[in-house]
Tab-separated table of C-alpha atoms and ligand atoms in Angstrom:
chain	number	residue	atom	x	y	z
V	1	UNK	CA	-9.071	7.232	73.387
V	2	UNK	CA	-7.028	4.603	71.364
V	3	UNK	CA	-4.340	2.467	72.931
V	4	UNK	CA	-1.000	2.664	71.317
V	5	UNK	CA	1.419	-0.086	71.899
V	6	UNK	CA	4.460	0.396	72.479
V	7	UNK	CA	7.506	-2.502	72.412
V	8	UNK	CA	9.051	-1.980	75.134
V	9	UNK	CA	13.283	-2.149	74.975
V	10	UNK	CA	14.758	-3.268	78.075
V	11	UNK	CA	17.677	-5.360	79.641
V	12	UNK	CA	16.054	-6.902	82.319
V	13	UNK	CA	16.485	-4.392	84.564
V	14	UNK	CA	16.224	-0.882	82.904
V	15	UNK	CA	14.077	1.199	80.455
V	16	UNK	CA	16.394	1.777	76.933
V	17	UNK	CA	15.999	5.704	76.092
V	18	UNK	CA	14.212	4.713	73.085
V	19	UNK	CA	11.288	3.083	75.168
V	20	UNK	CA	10.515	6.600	76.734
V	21	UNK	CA	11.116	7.926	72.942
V	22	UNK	CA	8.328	5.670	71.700
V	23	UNK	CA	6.054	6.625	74.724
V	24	UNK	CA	6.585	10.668	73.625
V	25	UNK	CA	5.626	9.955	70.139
V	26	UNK	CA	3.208	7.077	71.251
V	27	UNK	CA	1.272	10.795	73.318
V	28	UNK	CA	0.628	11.876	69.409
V	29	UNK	CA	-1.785	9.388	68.560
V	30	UNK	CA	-3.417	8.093	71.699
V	31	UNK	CA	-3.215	6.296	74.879
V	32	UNK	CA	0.733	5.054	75.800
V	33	UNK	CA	0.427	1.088	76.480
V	34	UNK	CA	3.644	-0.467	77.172
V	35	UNK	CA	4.775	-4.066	76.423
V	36	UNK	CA	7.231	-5.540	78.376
V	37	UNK	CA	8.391	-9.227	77.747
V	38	UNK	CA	9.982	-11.181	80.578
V	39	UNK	CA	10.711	-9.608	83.920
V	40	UNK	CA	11.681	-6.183	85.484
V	41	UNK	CA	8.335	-3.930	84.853
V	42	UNK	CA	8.023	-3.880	88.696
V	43	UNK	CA	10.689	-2.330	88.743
V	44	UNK	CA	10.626	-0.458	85.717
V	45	UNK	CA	7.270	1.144	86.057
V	46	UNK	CA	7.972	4.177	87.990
V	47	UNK	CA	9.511	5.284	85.015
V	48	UNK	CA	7.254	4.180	82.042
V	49	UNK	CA	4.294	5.881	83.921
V	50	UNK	CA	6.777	9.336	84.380
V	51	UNK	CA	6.818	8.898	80.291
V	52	UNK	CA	2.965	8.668	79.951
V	53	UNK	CA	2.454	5.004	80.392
V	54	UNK	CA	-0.938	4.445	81.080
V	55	UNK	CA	-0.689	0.906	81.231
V	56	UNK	CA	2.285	-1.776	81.044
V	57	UNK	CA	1.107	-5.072	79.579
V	58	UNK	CA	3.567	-7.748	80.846
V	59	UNK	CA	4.404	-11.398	79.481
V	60	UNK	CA	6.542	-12.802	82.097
V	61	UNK	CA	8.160	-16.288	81.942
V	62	UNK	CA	11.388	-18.052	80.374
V	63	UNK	CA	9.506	-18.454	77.192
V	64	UNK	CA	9.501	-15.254	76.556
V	65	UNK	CA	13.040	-14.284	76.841
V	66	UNK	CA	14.080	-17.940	75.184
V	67	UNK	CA	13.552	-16.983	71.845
V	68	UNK	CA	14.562	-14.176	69.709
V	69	UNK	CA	11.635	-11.632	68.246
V	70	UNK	CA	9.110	-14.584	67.836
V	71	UNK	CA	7.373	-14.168	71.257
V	72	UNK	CA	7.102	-10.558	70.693
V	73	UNK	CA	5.597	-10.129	67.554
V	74	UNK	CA	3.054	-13.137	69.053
V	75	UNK	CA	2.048	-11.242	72.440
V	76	UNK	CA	1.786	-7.733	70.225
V	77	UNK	CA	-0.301	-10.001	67.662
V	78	UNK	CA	-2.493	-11.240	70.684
V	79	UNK	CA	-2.506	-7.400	72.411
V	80	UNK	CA	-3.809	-5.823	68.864
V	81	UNK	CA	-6.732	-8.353	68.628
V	82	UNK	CA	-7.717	-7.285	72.104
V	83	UNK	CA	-7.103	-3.894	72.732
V	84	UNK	CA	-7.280	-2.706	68.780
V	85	UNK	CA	-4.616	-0.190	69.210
V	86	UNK	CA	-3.773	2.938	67.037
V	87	UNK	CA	-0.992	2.478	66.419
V	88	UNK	CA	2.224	0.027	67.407
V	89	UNK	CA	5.112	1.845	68.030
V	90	UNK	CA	8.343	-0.624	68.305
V	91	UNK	CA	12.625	0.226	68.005
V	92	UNK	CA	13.785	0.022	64.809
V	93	UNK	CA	16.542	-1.953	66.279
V	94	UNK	CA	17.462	-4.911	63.982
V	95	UNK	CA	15.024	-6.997	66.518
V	96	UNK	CA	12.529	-4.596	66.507
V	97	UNK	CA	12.347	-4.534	62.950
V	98	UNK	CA	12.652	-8.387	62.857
V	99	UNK	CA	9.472	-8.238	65.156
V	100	UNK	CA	7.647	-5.425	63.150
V	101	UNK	CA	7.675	-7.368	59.871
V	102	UNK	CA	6.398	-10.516	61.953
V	103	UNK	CA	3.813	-8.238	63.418
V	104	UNK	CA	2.178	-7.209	59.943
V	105	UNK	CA	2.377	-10.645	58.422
V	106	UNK	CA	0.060	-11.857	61.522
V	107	UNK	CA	-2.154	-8.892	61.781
V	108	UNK	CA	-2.322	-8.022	57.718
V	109	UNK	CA	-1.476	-4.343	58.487
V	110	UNK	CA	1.158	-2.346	57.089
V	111	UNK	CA	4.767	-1.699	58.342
V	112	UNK	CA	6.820	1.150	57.882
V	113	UNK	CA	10.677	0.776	59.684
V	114	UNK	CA	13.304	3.218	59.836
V	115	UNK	CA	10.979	6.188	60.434
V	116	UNK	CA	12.822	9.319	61.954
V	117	UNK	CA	9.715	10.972	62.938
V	118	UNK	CA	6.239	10.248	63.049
V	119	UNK	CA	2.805	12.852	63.289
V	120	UNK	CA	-0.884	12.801	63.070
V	121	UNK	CA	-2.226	13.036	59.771
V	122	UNK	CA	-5.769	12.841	58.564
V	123	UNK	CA	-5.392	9.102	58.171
V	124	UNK	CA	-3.217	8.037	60.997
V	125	UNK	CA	0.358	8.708	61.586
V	126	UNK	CA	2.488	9.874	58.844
V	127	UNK	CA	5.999	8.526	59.005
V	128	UNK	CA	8.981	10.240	57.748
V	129	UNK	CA	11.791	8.345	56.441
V	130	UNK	CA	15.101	9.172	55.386
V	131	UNK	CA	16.073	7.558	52.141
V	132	UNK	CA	18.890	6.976	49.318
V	133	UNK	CA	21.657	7.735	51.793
V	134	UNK	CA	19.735	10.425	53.742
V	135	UNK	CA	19.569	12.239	50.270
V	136	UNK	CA	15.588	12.431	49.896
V	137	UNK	CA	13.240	12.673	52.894
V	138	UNK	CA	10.285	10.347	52.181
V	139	UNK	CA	6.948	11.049	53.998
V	140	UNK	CA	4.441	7.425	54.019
V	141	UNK	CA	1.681	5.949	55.408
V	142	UNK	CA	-0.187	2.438	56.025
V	143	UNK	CA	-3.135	2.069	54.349
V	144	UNK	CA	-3.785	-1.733	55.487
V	145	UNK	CA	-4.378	-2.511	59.130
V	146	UNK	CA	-3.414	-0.865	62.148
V	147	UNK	CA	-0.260	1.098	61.292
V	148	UNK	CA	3.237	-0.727	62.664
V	149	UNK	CA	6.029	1.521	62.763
V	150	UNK	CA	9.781	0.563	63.475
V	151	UNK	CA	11.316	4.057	65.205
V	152	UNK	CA	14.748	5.294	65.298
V	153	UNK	CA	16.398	5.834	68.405
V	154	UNK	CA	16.752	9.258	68.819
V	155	UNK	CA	13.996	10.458	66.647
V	156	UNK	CA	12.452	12.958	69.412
V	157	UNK	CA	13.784	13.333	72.694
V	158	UNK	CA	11.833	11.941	75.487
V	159	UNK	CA	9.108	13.976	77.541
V	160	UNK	CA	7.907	13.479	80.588
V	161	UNK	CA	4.536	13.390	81.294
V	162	UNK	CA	2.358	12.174	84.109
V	163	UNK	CA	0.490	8.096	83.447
V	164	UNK	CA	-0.469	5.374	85.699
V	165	UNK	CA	1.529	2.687	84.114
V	166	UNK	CA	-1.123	-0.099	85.644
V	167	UNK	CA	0.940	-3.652	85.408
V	168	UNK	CA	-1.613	-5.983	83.168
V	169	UNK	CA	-0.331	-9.571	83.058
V	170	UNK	CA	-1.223	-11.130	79.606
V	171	UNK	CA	-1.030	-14.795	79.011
V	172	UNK	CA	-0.340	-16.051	75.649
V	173	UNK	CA	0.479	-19.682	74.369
V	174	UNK	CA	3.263	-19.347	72.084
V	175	UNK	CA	2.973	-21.357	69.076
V	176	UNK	CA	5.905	-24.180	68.386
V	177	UNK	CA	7.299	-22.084	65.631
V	178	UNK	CA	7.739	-19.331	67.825
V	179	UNK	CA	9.594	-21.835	70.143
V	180	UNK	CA	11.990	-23.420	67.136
V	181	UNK	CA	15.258	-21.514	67.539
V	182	UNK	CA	16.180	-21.114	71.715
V	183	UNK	CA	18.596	-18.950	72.391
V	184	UNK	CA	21.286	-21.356	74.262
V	185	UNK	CA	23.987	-18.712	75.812
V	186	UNK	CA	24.083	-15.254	76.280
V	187	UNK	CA	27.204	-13.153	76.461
V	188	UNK	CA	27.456	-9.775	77.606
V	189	UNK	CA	29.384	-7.011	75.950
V	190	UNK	CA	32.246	-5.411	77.861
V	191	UNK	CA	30.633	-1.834	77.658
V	192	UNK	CA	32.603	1.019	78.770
V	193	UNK	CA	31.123	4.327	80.858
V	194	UNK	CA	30.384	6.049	77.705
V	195	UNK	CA	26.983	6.099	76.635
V	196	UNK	CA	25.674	3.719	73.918
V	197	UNK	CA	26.392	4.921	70.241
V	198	UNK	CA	22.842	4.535	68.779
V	199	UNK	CA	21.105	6.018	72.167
V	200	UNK	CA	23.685	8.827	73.108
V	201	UNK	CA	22.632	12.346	72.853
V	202	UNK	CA	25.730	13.579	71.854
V	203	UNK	CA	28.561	11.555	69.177
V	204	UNK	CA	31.818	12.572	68.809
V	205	UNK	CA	33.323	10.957	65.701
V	206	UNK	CA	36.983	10.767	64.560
V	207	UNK	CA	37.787	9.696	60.745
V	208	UNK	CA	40.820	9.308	58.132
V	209	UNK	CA	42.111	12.734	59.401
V	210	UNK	CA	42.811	11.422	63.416
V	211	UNK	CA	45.461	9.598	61.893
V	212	UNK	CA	46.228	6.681	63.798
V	213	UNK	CA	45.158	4.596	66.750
V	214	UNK	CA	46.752	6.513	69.624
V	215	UNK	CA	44.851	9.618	68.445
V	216	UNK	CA	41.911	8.184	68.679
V	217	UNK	CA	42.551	9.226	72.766
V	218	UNK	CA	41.881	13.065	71.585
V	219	UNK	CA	38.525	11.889	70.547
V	220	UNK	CA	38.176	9.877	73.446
V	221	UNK	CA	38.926	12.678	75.638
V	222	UNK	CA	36.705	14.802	73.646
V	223	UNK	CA	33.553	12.417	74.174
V	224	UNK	CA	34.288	12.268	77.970
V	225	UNK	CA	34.376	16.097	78.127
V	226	UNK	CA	30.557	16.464	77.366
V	227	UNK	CA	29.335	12.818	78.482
V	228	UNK	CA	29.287	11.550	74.667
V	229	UNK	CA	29.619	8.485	73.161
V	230	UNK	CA	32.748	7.740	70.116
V	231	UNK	CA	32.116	7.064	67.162
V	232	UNK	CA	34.292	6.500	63.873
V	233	UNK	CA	34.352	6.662	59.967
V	234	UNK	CA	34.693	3.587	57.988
V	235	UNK	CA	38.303	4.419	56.499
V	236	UNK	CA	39.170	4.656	60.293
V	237	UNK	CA	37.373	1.234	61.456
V	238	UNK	CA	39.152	-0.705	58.390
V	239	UNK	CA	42.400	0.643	59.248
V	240	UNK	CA	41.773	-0.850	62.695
V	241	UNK	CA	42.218	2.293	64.497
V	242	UNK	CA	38.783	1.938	66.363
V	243	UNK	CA	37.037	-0.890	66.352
V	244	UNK	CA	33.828	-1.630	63.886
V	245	UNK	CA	30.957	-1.955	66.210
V	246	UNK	CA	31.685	2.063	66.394
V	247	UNK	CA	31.194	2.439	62.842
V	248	UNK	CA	28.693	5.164	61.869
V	249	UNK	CA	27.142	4.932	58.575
V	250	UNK	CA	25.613	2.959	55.524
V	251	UNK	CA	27.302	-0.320	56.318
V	252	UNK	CA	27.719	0.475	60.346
V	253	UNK	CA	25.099	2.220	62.333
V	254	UNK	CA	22.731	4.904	62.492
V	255	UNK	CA	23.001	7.529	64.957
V	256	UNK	CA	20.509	10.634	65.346
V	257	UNK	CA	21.981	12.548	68.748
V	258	UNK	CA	20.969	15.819	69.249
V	259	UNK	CA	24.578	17.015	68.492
V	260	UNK	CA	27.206	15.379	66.365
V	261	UNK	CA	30.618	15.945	66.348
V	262	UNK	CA	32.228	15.103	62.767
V	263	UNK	CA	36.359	15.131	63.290
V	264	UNK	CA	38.614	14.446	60.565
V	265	UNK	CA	35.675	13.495	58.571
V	266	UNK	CA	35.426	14.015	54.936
V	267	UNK	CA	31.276	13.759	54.697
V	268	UNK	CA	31.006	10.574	52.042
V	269	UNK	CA	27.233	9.920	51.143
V	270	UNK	CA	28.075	6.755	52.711
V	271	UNK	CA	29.036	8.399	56.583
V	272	UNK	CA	25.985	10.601	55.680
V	273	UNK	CA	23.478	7.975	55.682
V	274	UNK	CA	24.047	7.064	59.047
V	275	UNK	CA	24.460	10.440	60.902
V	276	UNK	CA	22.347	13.265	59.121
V	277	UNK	CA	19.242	13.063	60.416
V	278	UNK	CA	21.493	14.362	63.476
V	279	UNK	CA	19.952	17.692	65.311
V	280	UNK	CA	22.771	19.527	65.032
V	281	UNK	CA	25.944	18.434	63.736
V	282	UNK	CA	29.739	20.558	64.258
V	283	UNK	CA	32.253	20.057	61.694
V	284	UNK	CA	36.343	19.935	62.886
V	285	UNK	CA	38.800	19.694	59.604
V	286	UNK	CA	41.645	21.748	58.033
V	287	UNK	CA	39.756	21.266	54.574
V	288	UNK	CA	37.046	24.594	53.896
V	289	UNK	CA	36.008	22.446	50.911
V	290	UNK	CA	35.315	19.015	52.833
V	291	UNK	CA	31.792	18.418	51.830
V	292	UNK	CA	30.749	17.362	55.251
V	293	UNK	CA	30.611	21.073	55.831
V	294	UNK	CA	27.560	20.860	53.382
V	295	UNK	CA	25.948	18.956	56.373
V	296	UNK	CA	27.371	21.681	59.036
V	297	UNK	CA	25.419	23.840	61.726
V	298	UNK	CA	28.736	25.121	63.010
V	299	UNK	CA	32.123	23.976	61.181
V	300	UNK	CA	35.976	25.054	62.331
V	301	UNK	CA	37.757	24.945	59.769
V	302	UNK	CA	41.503	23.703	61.263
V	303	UNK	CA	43.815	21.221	62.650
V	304	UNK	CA	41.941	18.615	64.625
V	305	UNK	CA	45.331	18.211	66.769
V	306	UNK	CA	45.457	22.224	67.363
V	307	UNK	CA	41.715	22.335	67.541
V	308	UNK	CA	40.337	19.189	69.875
V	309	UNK	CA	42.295	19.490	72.553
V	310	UNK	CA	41.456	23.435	73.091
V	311	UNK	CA	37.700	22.368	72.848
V	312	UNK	CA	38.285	19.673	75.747
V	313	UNK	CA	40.274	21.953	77.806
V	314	UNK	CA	37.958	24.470	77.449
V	315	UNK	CA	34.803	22.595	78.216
V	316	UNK	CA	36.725	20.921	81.194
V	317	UNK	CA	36.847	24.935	82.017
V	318	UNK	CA	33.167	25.967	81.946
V	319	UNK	CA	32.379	22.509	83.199
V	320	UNK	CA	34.633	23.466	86.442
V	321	UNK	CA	33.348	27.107	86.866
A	1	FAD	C1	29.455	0.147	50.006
A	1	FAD	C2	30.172	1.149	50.875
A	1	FAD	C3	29.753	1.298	52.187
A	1	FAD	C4	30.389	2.237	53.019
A	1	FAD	N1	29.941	2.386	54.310
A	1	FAD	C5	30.500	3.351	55.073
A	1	FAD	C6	30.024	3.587	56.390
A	1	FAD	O1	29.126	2.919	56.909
A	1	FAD	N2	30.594	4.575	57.101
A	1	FAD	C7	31.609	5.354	56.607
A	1	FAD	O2	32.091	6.251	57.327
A	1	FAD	N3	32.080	5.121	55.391
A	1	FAD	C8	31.575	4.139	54.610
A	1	FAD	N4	32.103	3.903	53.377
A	1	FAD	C9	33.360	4.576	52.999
A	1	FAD	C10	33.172	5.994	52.519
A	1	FAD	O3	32.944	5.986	51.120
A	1	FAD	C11	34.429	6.833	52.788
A	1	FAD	O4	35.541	6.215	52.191
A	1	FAD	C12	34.733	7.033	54.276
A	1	FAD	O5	33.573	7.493	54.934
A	1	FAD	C13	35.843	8.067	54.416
A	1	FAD	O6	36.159	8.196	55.766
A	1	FAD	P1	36.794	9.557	56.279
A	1	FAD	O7	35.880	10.687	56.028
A	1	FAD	O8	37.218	9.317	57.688
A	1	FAD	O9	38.115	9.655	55.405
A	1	FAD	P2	38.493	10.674	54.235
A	1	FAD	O10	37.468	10.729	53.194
A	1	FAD	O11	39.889	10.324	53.838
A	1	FAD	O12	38.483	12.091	54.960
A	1	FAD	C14	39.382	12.455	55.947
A	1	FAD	C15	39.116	13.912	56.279
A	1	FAD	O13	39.956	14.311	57.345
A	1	FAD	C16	40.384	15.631	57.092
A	1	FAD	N5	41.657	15.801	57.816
A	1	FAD	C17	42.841	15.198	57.591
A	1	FAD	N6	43.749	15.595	58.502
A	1	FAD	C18	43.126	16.474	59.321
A	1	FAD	C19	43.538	17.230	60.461
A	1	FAD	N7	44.788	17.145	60.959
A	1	FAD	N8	42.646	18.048	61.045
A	1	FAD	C20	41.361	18.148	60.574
A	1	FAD	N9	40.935	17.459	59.495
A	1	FAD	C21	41.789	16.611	58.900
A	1	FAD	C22	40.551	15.736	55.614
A	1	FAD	O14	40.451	17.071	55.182
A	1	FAD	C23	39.394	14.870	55.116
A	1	FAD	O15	38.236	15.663	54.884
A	1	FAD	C24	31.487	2.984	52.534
A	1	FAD	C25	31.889	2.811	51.203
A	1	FAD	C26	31.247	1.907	50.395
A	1	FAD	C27	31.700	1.753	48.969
């Protein structure tokens, strides 16, 4: 059976959710091969094999973590000469895709990025993409190469499955242009105990209709009831009620949980494009004809204040029964 690589996102220490993601779809097409730059797949490989891993290739060593998608896209380049994959699987994380695009230029093959879901076909995987705002689902293919393909978080949730996840050192010489740009400093992000927008399972957004800074506390509250992370509209991110990096949408990130919450949210095509692809999405606002009910699995119509904070209490309810 084929290898398929997968790009393996980590911090050093622990396997990102889309990693195990990657491995599930990775199952589709052939064998799971993970590649992990710089150090921690000790560690890590317990987990990559309970994904499917049948093999971690590793690149250790400060050059590897110097330098920003370069190394990757050289050690994948290296890995697909050798091993001839199926398929290479990497996040289409603004790096990932950054390391995709370097990947096809090197190996001549074919990229697709942004794909929320990818199956066999009877040419290789068939990538679906969701285009023009989420408004047209677009299904493509590569014909050129071996088939590179930039994932979404969230695309499929993760399954385990039994691998070996056998550590294989690879050594690669890095070319000087790989080298030119070193990153100098690196500054971690005060993160809270919610989970991370683009990897949480469930999103609880507030918009226009929270009204005000303060309120965005019911949201908060809201998230923490079921272990979600916040997210916000645009119109409440400019008025500085939340702050940007929590922007979901065109112009602020994509999200794809398995349940989204939409509060105070009207539904622009914009907020669309970066939430619909959602599993199932819940509507809150006092507006029957708010067009984000278009979107809606299950919509209440009502006040968010009168609303939210019944939801909370009651989930704090079941949660404590
Ligand atoms: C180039 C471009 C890029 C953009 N990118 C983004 C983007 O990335 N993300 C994004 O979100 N927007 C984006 N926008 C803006 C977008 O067009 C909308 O203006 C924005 O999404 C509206 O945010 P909203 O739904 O929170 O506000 P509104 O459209 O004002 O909707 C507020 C909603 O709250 C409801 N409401 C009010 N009070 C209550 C209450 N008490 N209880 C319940 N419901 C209530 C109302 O009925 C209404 O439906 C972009 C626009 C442009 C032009």
């Amino acid at each position: 059976m084929s290898e398929v690589l997968v790009l393996a996102a980590h911090d050093g220490e622990s396997v990102k959710k889309v990693t195990l993601e990657l491995l599930t779809l990775a199952r589709r097409f052939g064998e799971p091969a993970a590649v992990w730059l710089g150090s921690g797949a000790e560690a890590a490989r317990e987990r990559l094999a309970s994904y499917g891993a049948a093999k971690v290739y590793t690149a250790d060593g400060d050059d590897m973590t110097d330098h920003v998608a370069a190394p990757a896209a050289e050690v994948l380049a290296a890995l697909v000469a050798q091993a001839s994959p199926a398929a290479v699987l990497v996040p289409a994380t603004a790096e990932g895709k950054e390391v995709a695009g370097r990947l096809a230029v090197k190996t001549g093959s074919g990229v697709l990025t942004d794909a929320v879901d990818l199956v066999p076909g009877d040419d290789g995987p068939v990538a679906e993409q969701s285009i023009f705002g989420g408004a047209i689902i677009v299904k493509s293919q590569v014909t050129a190469g071996i088939p590179i393909v930039a994932v979404r978080p969230n695309a499929v949730a993760p399954e385990a499955a039994p691998g070996e996840a056998a550590l294989e050192p690879v050594t690669v010489d890095l070319s000087d242009a790989a080298k030119g740009a070193r990153i100098t400093e690196r500054v971690t992000q005060e993160r809270s105990e919610r989970p991370e927008l683009t990897e949480a399972s469930i999103v609880v957004s507030g918009g226009r209709g929270v009204g005000g800074a303060d309120n965005f506390a019911l949201i908060e509250g809201l998230a923490d009831s079921l272990g979600a992370a916040v997210g916000a509209s645009r119109a409440a991110t400019d008025a500085g009620w939340y702050p940007h990096q929590f922007q979901v949408g065109q112009t602020g990130k994509t999200v794809s949980p398995q349940l989204y919450l939409a509060v105070g949210i009207s539904g622009a095509i914009q907020h669309r494009a970066g939430m619909q692809t959602s599993k199932t999405i819940m509507v809150i606002n006092k507006d029957p004809e708010a067009p984000i009910f278009e979107l809606a699995d299950f919509g209440v119509v009502g006040d968010l204040f009168k609303v939210v904070p019944q939801l909370t209490e009651e989930i704090a309810r079941r949660q404590g029964s």
